[in-house]
Short mmCIF file of C-alpha atoms in Angstrom, two decimals:
data_model
loop_
_atom_site.label_atom_id
_atom_site.label_comp_id
_atom_site.label_asym_id
_atom_site.label_seq_id
_atom_site.Cartn_x
_atom_site.Cartn_y
_atom_site.Cartn_z
CA MET G 1 75.42 138.35 87.72
CA SER G 2 72.65 138.82 85.18
CA GLU G 3 70.51 135.88 84.09
CA GLN G 4 72.07 136.06 80.61
CA SER G 5 75.66 136.05 81.89
CA SER G 6 74.83 133.30 84.37
CA SER G 7 73.53 131.14 81.53
CA ALA G 8 76.63 131.87 79.50
CA ALA G 9 78.87 130.84 82.40
CA ALA G 10 76.94 127.62 82.89
CA SER G 11 77.12 126.77 79.20
CA SER G 12 80.91 127.15 79.24
CA ALA G 13 81.33 124.31 81.73
CA ARG G 14 82.51 121.03 80.20
CA GLY G 15 83.59 117.58 81.19
CA VAL G 16 87.03 117.13 82.76
CA VAL G 17 88.90 113.86 82.34
CA PHE G 18 91.92 112.29 83.98
CA VAL G 19 94.02 111.02 81.10
CA ASP G 20 97.01 109.39 82.78
CA GLY G 21 99.12 109.54 85.93
CA ILE G 22 102.61 108.49 86.90
CA ARG G 23 104.86 108.60 89.93
CA THR G 24 108.40 107.95 90.93
CA PRO G 25 109.07 105.07 93.29
CA PHE G 26 108.71 106.44 96.81
CA GLY G 27 111.81 106.47 98.99
CA LYS G 28 112.58 106.60 102.68
CA ALA G 29 113.51 110.09 103.84
CA GLY G 30 116.92 110.58 105.38
CA PRO G 31 120.60 110.13 104.65
CA LYS G 32 120.18 106.38 103.98
CA GLY G 33 117.20 106.79 101.68
CA MET G 34 117.58 106.15 97.96
CA TYR G 35 116.93 109.79 97.07
CA ALA G 36 119.23 111.31 99.70
CA ASP G 37 121.39 112.91 97.00
CA THR G 38 118.67 113.38 94.38
CA ARG G 39 117.04 116.78 93.85
CA ALA G 40 113.32 117.19 94.42
CA ASP G 41 112.80 119.07 91.17
CA ASP G 42 114.51 116.28 89.24
CA LEU G 43 111.89 113.85 90.59
CA VAL G 44 109.15 116.06 89.15
CA VAL G 45 110.97 116.47 85.85
CA LYS G 46 111.34 112.71 85.48
CA SER G 47 107.62 112.27 86.13
CA ILE G 48 106.58 114.89 83.56
CA ARG G 49 108.90 113.53 80.89
CA GLU G 50 107.62 109.98 81.37
CA LEU G 51 104.03 111.18 81.28
CA LEU G 52 104.63 112.85 77.91
CA ARG G 53 106.52 109.82 76.61
CA ARG G 54 103.61 107.54 77.48
CA ASN G 55 101.13 109.87 75.79
CA PRO G 56 102.70 110.77 72.42
CA GLU G 57 99.33 111.95 71.09
CA LEU G 58 99.72 115.07 73.25
CA PRO G 59 101.79 117.80 71.54
CA PRO G 60 103.79 119.50 74.33
CA GLU G 61 102.73 122.93 73.10
CA ARG G 62 99.09 122.02 73.80
CA VAL G 63 99.77 121.94 77.55
CA ASP G 64 98.18 125.10 78.97
CA GLU G 65 99.44 124.93 82.56
CA VAL G 66 101.68 122.98 84.91
CA GLY G 67 100.62 123.03 88.56
CA ILE G 68 102.98 121.31 91.00
CA ALA G 69 102.49 121.14 94.76
CA ALA G 70 105.03 121.07 97.57
CA THR G 71 104.36 121.45 101.27
CA THR G 72 107.77 122.88 102.10
CA GLN G 73 108.39 125.35 99.30
CA THR G 74 112.06 126.02 99.68
CA GLY G 75 115.37 124.96 98.19
CA ASP G 76 115.06 122.48 95.34
CA GLN G 77 111.29 122.30 95.70
CA GLY G 78 110.78 126.06 95.79
CA LEU G 79 111.10 128.78 93.15
CA THR G 80 107.60 128.27 91.65
CA ILE G 81 108.30 124.62 90.98
CA GLY G 82 105.50 124.23 88.45
CA ARG G 83 107.26 126.67 86.13
CA THR G 84 110.82 125.52 86.77
CA SER G 85 109.96 121.84 86.37
CA ALA G 86 108.13 122.58 83.12
CA LEU G 87 111.22 124.28 81.72
CA LEU G 88 113.54 121.54 82.97
CA ALA G 89 111.28 118.86 81.47
CA GLY G 90 111.64 120.43 78.04
CA LEU G 91 108.15 121.85 77.65
CA PRO G 92 107.98 124.93 75.41
CA GLN G 93 108.76 128.25 77.10
CA SER G 94 105.19 129.27 76.27
CA VAL G 95 103.85 126.78 78.84
CA PRO G 96 103.34 128.52 82.22
CA GLY G 97 103.43 126.91 85.64
CA PHE G 98 102.68 127.57 89.30
CA ALA G 99 103.23 126.12 92.76
CA VAL G 100 100.54 125.28 95.29
CA ASP G 101 100.44 124.20 98.93
CA ARG G 102 97.67 122.44 100.80
CA MET G 103 99.97 120.23 102.83
CA CYS G 104 99.10 116.54 102.22
CA ALA G 105 96.46 117.46 99.62
CA GLY G 106 98.81 119.57 97.51
CA ALA G 107 98.65 117.39 94.39
CA MET G 108 94.92 116.89 94.90
CA THR G 109 94.53 120.68 94.97
CA ALA G 110 96.72 121.09 91.89
CA VAL G 111 94.31 118.71 90.14
CA THR G 112 91.09 120.32 91.36
CA THR G 113 92.34 123.85 90.68
CA THR G 114 93.44 123.16 87.13
CA ALA G 115 90.37 120.98 86.52
CA SER G 116 88.23 123.97 87.46
CA GLY G 117 90.03 125.97 84.78
CA ILE G 118 89.31 123.22 82.26
CA GLY G 119 85.66 123.07 83.24
CA PHE G 120 85.38 126.84 82.87
CA GLY G 121 86.89 126.63 79.40
CA GLN G 122 90.15 128.44 80.13
CA TYR G 123 92.46 125.42 79.81
CA ASP G 124 92.33 122.49 77.41
CA VAL G 125 95.15 120.33 78.78
CA VAL G 126 97.10 120.60 82.04
CA ILE G 127 99.75 118.72 83.96
CA ALA G 128 99.23 118.59 87.72
CA GLY G 129 101.13 116.82 90.47
CA GLY G 130 103.27 117.20 93.53
CA VAL G 131 106.60 116.48 95.14
CA GLU G 132 108.00 116.14 98.62
CA HIS G 133 111.60 115.49 99.55
CA MET G 134 111.15 115.08 103.28
CA GLY G 135 114.77 114.02 103.66
CA ARG G 136 115.99 117.39 102.41
CA HIS G 137 113.05 119.42 103.67
CA PRO G 138 111.29 118.01 106.76
CA MET G 139 107.71 119.14 107.27
CA GLY G 140 107.78 122.45 109.15
CA GLU G 141 111.28 123.42 108.06
CA GLY G 142 111.70 127.17 108.35
CA VAL G 143 108.12 127.88 109.45
CA ASP G 144 107.25 130.41 112.13
CA PRO G 145 103.75 129.67 113.50
CA ASN G 146 102.03 132.75 114.82
CA PRO G 147 102.13 132.62 118.64
CA ARG G 148 98.46 133.60 118.70
CA PHE G 149 97.55 130.07 117.66
CA LEU G 150 98.43 128.93 121.18
CA ALA G 151 98.20 132.19 123.13
CA ASP G 152 94.62 132.79 121.99
CA ARG G 153 93.81 129.09 122.18
CA LEU G 154 92.85 128.97 118.52
CA VAL G 155 94.19 125.42 118.34
CA ASP G 156 95.18 122.79 120.85
CA PRO G 157 98.99 122.43 121.09
CA SER G 158 98.66 118.85 119.85
CA ALA G 159 97.36 120.16 116.52
CA LEU G 160 100.88 121.08 115.46
CA VAL G 161 102.14 117.46 115.62
CA MET G 162 100.36 115.10 113.24
CA GLY G 163 101.05 112.02 115.35
CA ASN G 164 99.40 113.68 118.32
CA THR G 165 96.30 114.42 116.25
CA ALA G 166 96.08 110.72 115.42
CA GLU G 167 96.21 109.86 119.13
CA ASN G 168 93.43 112.41 119.67
CA LEU G 169 91.38 110.64 117.02
CA HIS G 170 91.76 107.40 118.93
CA ASP G 171 90.36 109.24 121.95
CA ARG G 172 87.37 110.36 119.92
CA TYR G 173 86.74 106.83 118.61
CA PRO G 174 87.63 104.50 121.52
CA SER G 175 86.27 101.49 119.62
CA ILE G 176 89.12 101.95 117.12
CA THR G 177 91.73 100.16 119.21
CA LYS G 178 95.42 99.69 118.54
CA ASP G 179 94.71 96.06 117.68
CA ARG G 180 92.33 97.20 114.94
CA THR G 181 94.76 99.74 113.50
CA ASP G 182 97.58 97.19 113.57
CA ALA G 183 95.39 94.66 111.77
CA TYR G 184 94.53 97.28 109.17
CA ALA G 185 98.24 98.08 108.72
CA VAL G 186 99.12 94.41 108.19
CA ALA G 187 96.36 94.16 105.58
CA SER G 188 97.72 97.26 103.80
CA GLN G 189 101.16 95.66 103.56
CA GLU G 190 99.67 92.40 102.31
CA LYS G 191 97.46 94.06 99.66
CA TYR G 192 100.33 96.21 98.43
CA ASP G 193 102.63 93.18 98.17
CA ALA G 194 100.02 91.22 96.24
CA ALA G 195 99.47 94.13 93.84
CA LYS G 196 103.21 94.52 93.36
CA ARG G 197 103.69 90.82 92.61
CA ALA G 198 100.83 91.04 90.09
CA GLY G 199 102.67 93.83 88.27
CA LEU G 200 100.04 96.45 89.11
CA ILE G 201 102.29 98.82 91.05
CA GLY G 202 105.17 98.74 88.57
CA GLU G 203 102.92 100.00 85.77
CA THR G 204 102.42 103.26 87.66
CA LEU G 205 106.14 103.93 88.27
CA VAL G 206 108.90 105.62 86.31
CA PRO G 207 112.45 104.44 87.11
CA VAL G 208 114.70 107.20 88.47
CA ALA G 209 118.49 107.37 88.23
CA THR G 210 119.98 108.10 91.65
CA LYS G 211 123.41 109.14 92.85
CA SER G 212 125.01 108.53 96.23
CA ALA G 213 128.43 108.15 97.81
CA ALA G 214 128.34 104.54 96.60
CA GLY G 215 127.83 105.65 92.99
CA TRP G 216 124.95 105.65 90.53
CA GLY G 217 121.85 103.55 91.03
CA LEU G 218 118.34 103.10 89.62
CA ALA G 219 115.22 103.36 91.74
CA THR G 220 112.65 100.99 90.27
CA GLU G 221 110.40 100.15 93.21
CA ASP G 222 109.14 101.68 96.45
CA GLU G 223 111.54 101.61 99.36
CA PRO G 224 109.17 101.79 102.40
CA PRO G 225 107.11 98.54 102.14
CA ARG G 226 107.67 95.88 104.79
CA PRO G 227 106.37 92.59 103.32
CA GLY G 228 105.81 89.90 105.89
CA THR G 229 104.75 92.37 108.60
CA THR G 230 102.82 90.62 111.36
CA LEU G 231 100.63 91.68 114.25
CA GLU G 232 103.36 90.48 116.59
CA ASN G 233 105.88 92.78 114.89
CA LEU G 234 103.60 95.77 115.24
CA ALA G 235 102.65 95.04 118.83
CA ALA G 236 106.29 95.44 119.85
CA LEU G 237 106.73 98.93 118.37
CA LYS G 238 107.03 102.04 120.51
CA THR G 239 104.29 104.67 120.68
CA PRO G 240 106.35 107.87 120.28
CA PHE G 241 103.53 110.39 120.56
CA ARG G 242 102.06 109.28 123.88
CA PRO G 243 103.09 106.83 126.64
CA ALA G 244 101.06 103.65 126.16
CA GLY G 245 99.58 105.21 123.07
CA ARG G 246 98.22 103.59 119.95
CA VAL G 247 100.02 105.26 117.03
CA THR G 248 103.29 103.66 115.91
CA ALA G 249 105.61 103.65 112.93
CA GLY G 250 103.86 100.45 111.85
CA ASN G 251 100.28 101.73 111.64
CA ALA G 252 101.12 105.10 110.09
CA ALA G 253 102.81 106.30 106.92
CA GLY G 254 106.50 107.09 107.22
CA LEU G 255 108.61 110.07 106.16
CA ASN G 256 109.14 109.77 102.43
CA ASP G 257 110.47 111.31 99.23
CA GLY G 258 108.76 111.15 95.84
CA ALA G 259 106.85 112.90 93.07
CA THR G 260 103.70 112.44 90.98
CA ALA G 261 102.25 113.96 87.81
CA ALA G 262 99.03 113.61 85.83
CA ILE G 263 97.48 114.83 82.60
CA LEU G 264 93.97 116.27 82.74
CA ALA G 265 92.01 117.56 79.79
CA GLY G 266 88.65 118.73 78.60
CA GLU G 267 86.68 115.72 77.43
CA ASP G 268 86.30 117.34 74.00
CA THR G 269 90.04 118.03 73.76
CA ALA G 270 90.86 114.45 74.73
CA ALA G 271 88.64 113.26 71.88
CA GLU G 272 90.23 115.73 69.48
CA LEU G 273 93.77 114.62 70.28
CA GLY G 274 92.99 110.94 70.64
CA LEU G 275 93.97 110.86 74.31
CA LYS G 276 92.72 107.95 76.35
CA VAL G 277 90.29 108.70 79.16
CA GLY G 278 91.12 107.07 82.47
CA MET G 279 88.20 108.59 84.36
CA ARG G 280 85.85 111.57 84.44
CA MET G 281 85.71 114.05 87.29
CA VAL G 282 82.28 114.24 88.89
CA GLY G 283 83.05 116.77 91.61
CA PHE G 284 85.29 117.67 94.54
CA ALA G 285 85.04 119.24 97.97
CA PHE G 286 87.30 120.41 100.77
CA ALA G 287 86.22 120.93 104.36
CA GLY G 288 87.77 122.17 107.60
CA VAL G 289 87.71 120.44 110.99
CA ASP G 290 89.26 120.93 114.42
CA PRO G 291 93.03 120.78 113.73
CA ALA G 292 93.48 118.64 116.85
CA VAL G 293 91.60 115.80 115.10
CA MET G 294 92.93 116.49 111.62
CA GLY G 295 92.36 112.90 110.51
CA VAL G 296 88.58 113.17 110.56
CA GLY G 297 88.68 115.68 107.70
CA PRO G 298 87.69 113.26 104.91
CA VAL G 299 84.32 112.67 106.59
CA PRO G 300 82.81 116.17 106.20
CA ALA G 301 84.58 116.66 102.87
CA THR G 302 82.93 113.51 101.52
CA GLU G 303 79.53 114.36 103.03
CA LYS G 304 79.73 117.78 101.39
CA LEU G 305 80.65 116.23 98.06
CA LEU G 306 77.93 113.58 98.17
CA ALA G 307 75.36 116.30 98.86
CA ARG G 308 76.64 118.36 95.92
CA THR G 309 76.61 115.48 93.47
CA GLY G 310 73.40 113.82 94.62
CA LEU G 311 75.21 110.52 95.14
CA SER G 312 75.27 108.32 98.23
CA ILE G 313 78.13 106.44 99.83
CA GLY G 314 76.52 103.27 98.47
CA ASP G 315 77.13 104.51 94.93
CA ILE G 316 80.90 104.43 95.46
CA GLY G 317 82.35 101.17 94.19
CA LEU G 318 86.04 101.86 94.87
CA PHE G 319 87.76 103.93 97.54
CA GLU G 320 91.32 105.22 97.49
CA ILE G 321 91.88 106.68 100.97
CA ASN G 322 95.28 108.08 101.88
CA GLU G 323 96.66 106.15 104.84
CA ALA G 324 98.38 108.89 106.79
CA PHE G 325 97.36 106.91 109.87
CA ALA G 326 95.32 103.72 110.12
CA VAL G 327 93.02 105.32 112.70
CA GLN G 328 92.14 108.06 110.21
CA VAL G 329 91.03 105.52 107.58
CA LEU G 330 89.03 103.55 110.13
CA ALA G 331 87.34 106.71 111.43
CA PHE G 332 86.15 107.35 107.87
CA THR G 333 84.94 103.80 107.28
CA LYS G 334 83.26 103.68 110.69
CA HIS G 335 81.34 106.88 109.99
CA PHE G 336 80.03 105.55 106.69
CA GLY G 337 79.31 102.03 107.93
CA ILE G 338 82.07 100.36 105.93
CA ALA G 339 83.80 97.27 107.33
CA ASP G 340 87.51 97.41 108.21
CA ASP G 341 88.25 94.82 105.54
CA ASP G 342 85.81 96.00 102.85
CA ALA G 343 87.19 94.90 99.48
CA ARG G 344 86.32 98.27 97.93
CA VAL G 345 88.86 100.11 100.09
CA ASN G 346 92.49 100.53 98.98
CA GLN G 347 92.62 97.40 96.85
CA TRP G 348 96.37 97.81 96.27
CA GLY G 349 97.23 98.73 99.84
CA GLY G 350 98.11 102.28 100.73
CA ALA G 351 100.52 104.78 102.19
CA ILE G 352 101.21 102.66 105.27
CA ALA G 353 102.96 100.33 102.84
CA CYS G 354 104.20 102.44 99.93
CA GLY G 355 104.78 105.77 101.67
CA HIS G 356 103.31 109.27 101.79
CA PRO G 357 105.53 112.04 100.41
CA LEU G 358 103.01 114.66 101.56
CA ALA G 359 102.09 116.94 98.64
CA SER G 360 102.54 114.22 96.01
CA SER G 361 100.11 111.63 97.35
CA GLY G 362 96.81 112.87 95.91
CA VAL G 363 97.81 111.97 92.36
CA ARG G 364 99.01 108.52 93.49
CA LEU G 365 95.47 107.84 94.69
CA MET G 366 94.01 109.05 91.40
CA THR G 367 96.45 107.09 89.25
CA GLN G 368 95.64 103.87 91.09
CA LEU G 369 91.89 104.45 90.91
CA SER G 370 92.12 105.10 87.18
CA ARG G 371 94.02 101.83 86.65
CA GLN G 372 91.49 99.94 88.75
CA PHE G 373 88.59 101.38 86.75
CA ALA G 374 90.10 99.92 83.58
CA THR G 375 89.52 96.40 84.86
CA ARG G 376 86.24 97.02 86.70
CA PRO G 377 83.43 97.79 84.25
CA ASP G 378 81.02 96.84 87.02
CA VAL G 379 82.03 99.92 89.03
CA ARG G 380 80.67 103.33 88.03
CA TYR G 381 82.01 105.69 90.72
CA GLY G 382 85.17 105.89 92.81
CA LEU G 383 86.38 108.23 95.52
CA THR G 384 89.84 109.60 96.30
CA THR G 385 90.04 111.22 99.71
CA MET G 386 92.61 112.31 102.27
CA CYS G 387 93.06 114.12 105.55
CA ILE G 388 95.07 117.35 105.52
CA GLY G 389 97.29 118.96 108.13
CA LEU G 390 95.92 121.86 110.20
CA GLY G 391 92.46 120.34 110.15
CA MET G 392 91.07 119.76 106.65
CA GLY G 393 89.88 117.01 104.37
CA GLY G 394 89.61 116.72 100.60
CA SER G 395 87.55 114.38 98.42
CA VAL G 396 87.09 113.86 94.68
CA ILE G 397 84.50 111.61 93.02
CA TRP G 398 85.36 110.09 89.65
CA GLU G 399 83.27 108.21 87.08
CA ASN G 400 84.50 105.13 85.25
CA PRO G 401 84.33 105.60 81.45
CA ASN G 402 84.38 101.81 81.12
CA PHE G 403 81.23 101.35 83.19
CA ASP G 404 78.85 98.74 81.85
CA GLY G 405 75.58 98.68 83.73
CA SER G 406 74.89 95.14 82.65
CA LYS G 407 77.88 93.75 84.55
#
């Protein structure tokens, strides 16, 4: 690239802002879950419609792209779900859409990919999110892993079962005991319950009409949380991935159904349209790790991102870390010298309480961080980060537009 064209490319970059995010209540996967007879694409449609309803300043025809993630892209969450959900949500036919898959970081990748387009000046406004109906489409449904992965010893056999990778992470960090992960899980339940009772969780949810053999219903709150969970409860749970292991259904996220969606825009476009700014994107990074210890992925992703942005971990005032497994969160905090009970981490609890419908979760983290920024002018930067199946991690740093350095 010539010096002139390089300068032109650099000058085209612009600020990217997170305007607003929404999600459906998360349900338990399976025939008894509240979304057992609800289509995955309808969950996305409901999210997009509510997002537009809450942001009437945005003319639907100004949306340049709809990127929706799903890990298992088949059935009612296949068929280029970004495009089909846009049409079903009533967006103009001129609005295109696409589907993306990066397993647990699908929605995060939908955000970073479309944000890159905004920064490069090719989009003004986008909708990005994700969906996972694990009851209809369990992770791995229909896949055919290449036998070379095992025959050529490219990955350890345990890498193909997420629970086994969490046990491997315990092996790598023996100081992260089951007692510590159980204590973290109890705290996640308690923080989530406190946030819910304070009305903080409900503000991020859109009610969803559901249908089952019993008739019509209305999903208004998350189904997975277990308020009142105690250490004694968790100590009695089985360790399904290893005899006398440490990973249980109590200190890990469950199998869940749900969808998320968010509006992102160029900072100039947000000002033009009068859209509120929830937070500004500073940068993002993805990194690969040994798939057998998938949960450590957020560590190198965050180190890479901090190096790119010139920030330090001490500059981060709020953390939203996806709780696929408690050991994975504690491996991250241990690496960066953060206490297990640091008040900056997952203030409203996390996926251990509310659930983790794979590809949708990244935007849940972002939506919560944005809402927290609104009440924390003393905090300038926040981080959303998550581990990703097959050995990856993803991290995004955001800046609080409400920051007041005098606080």
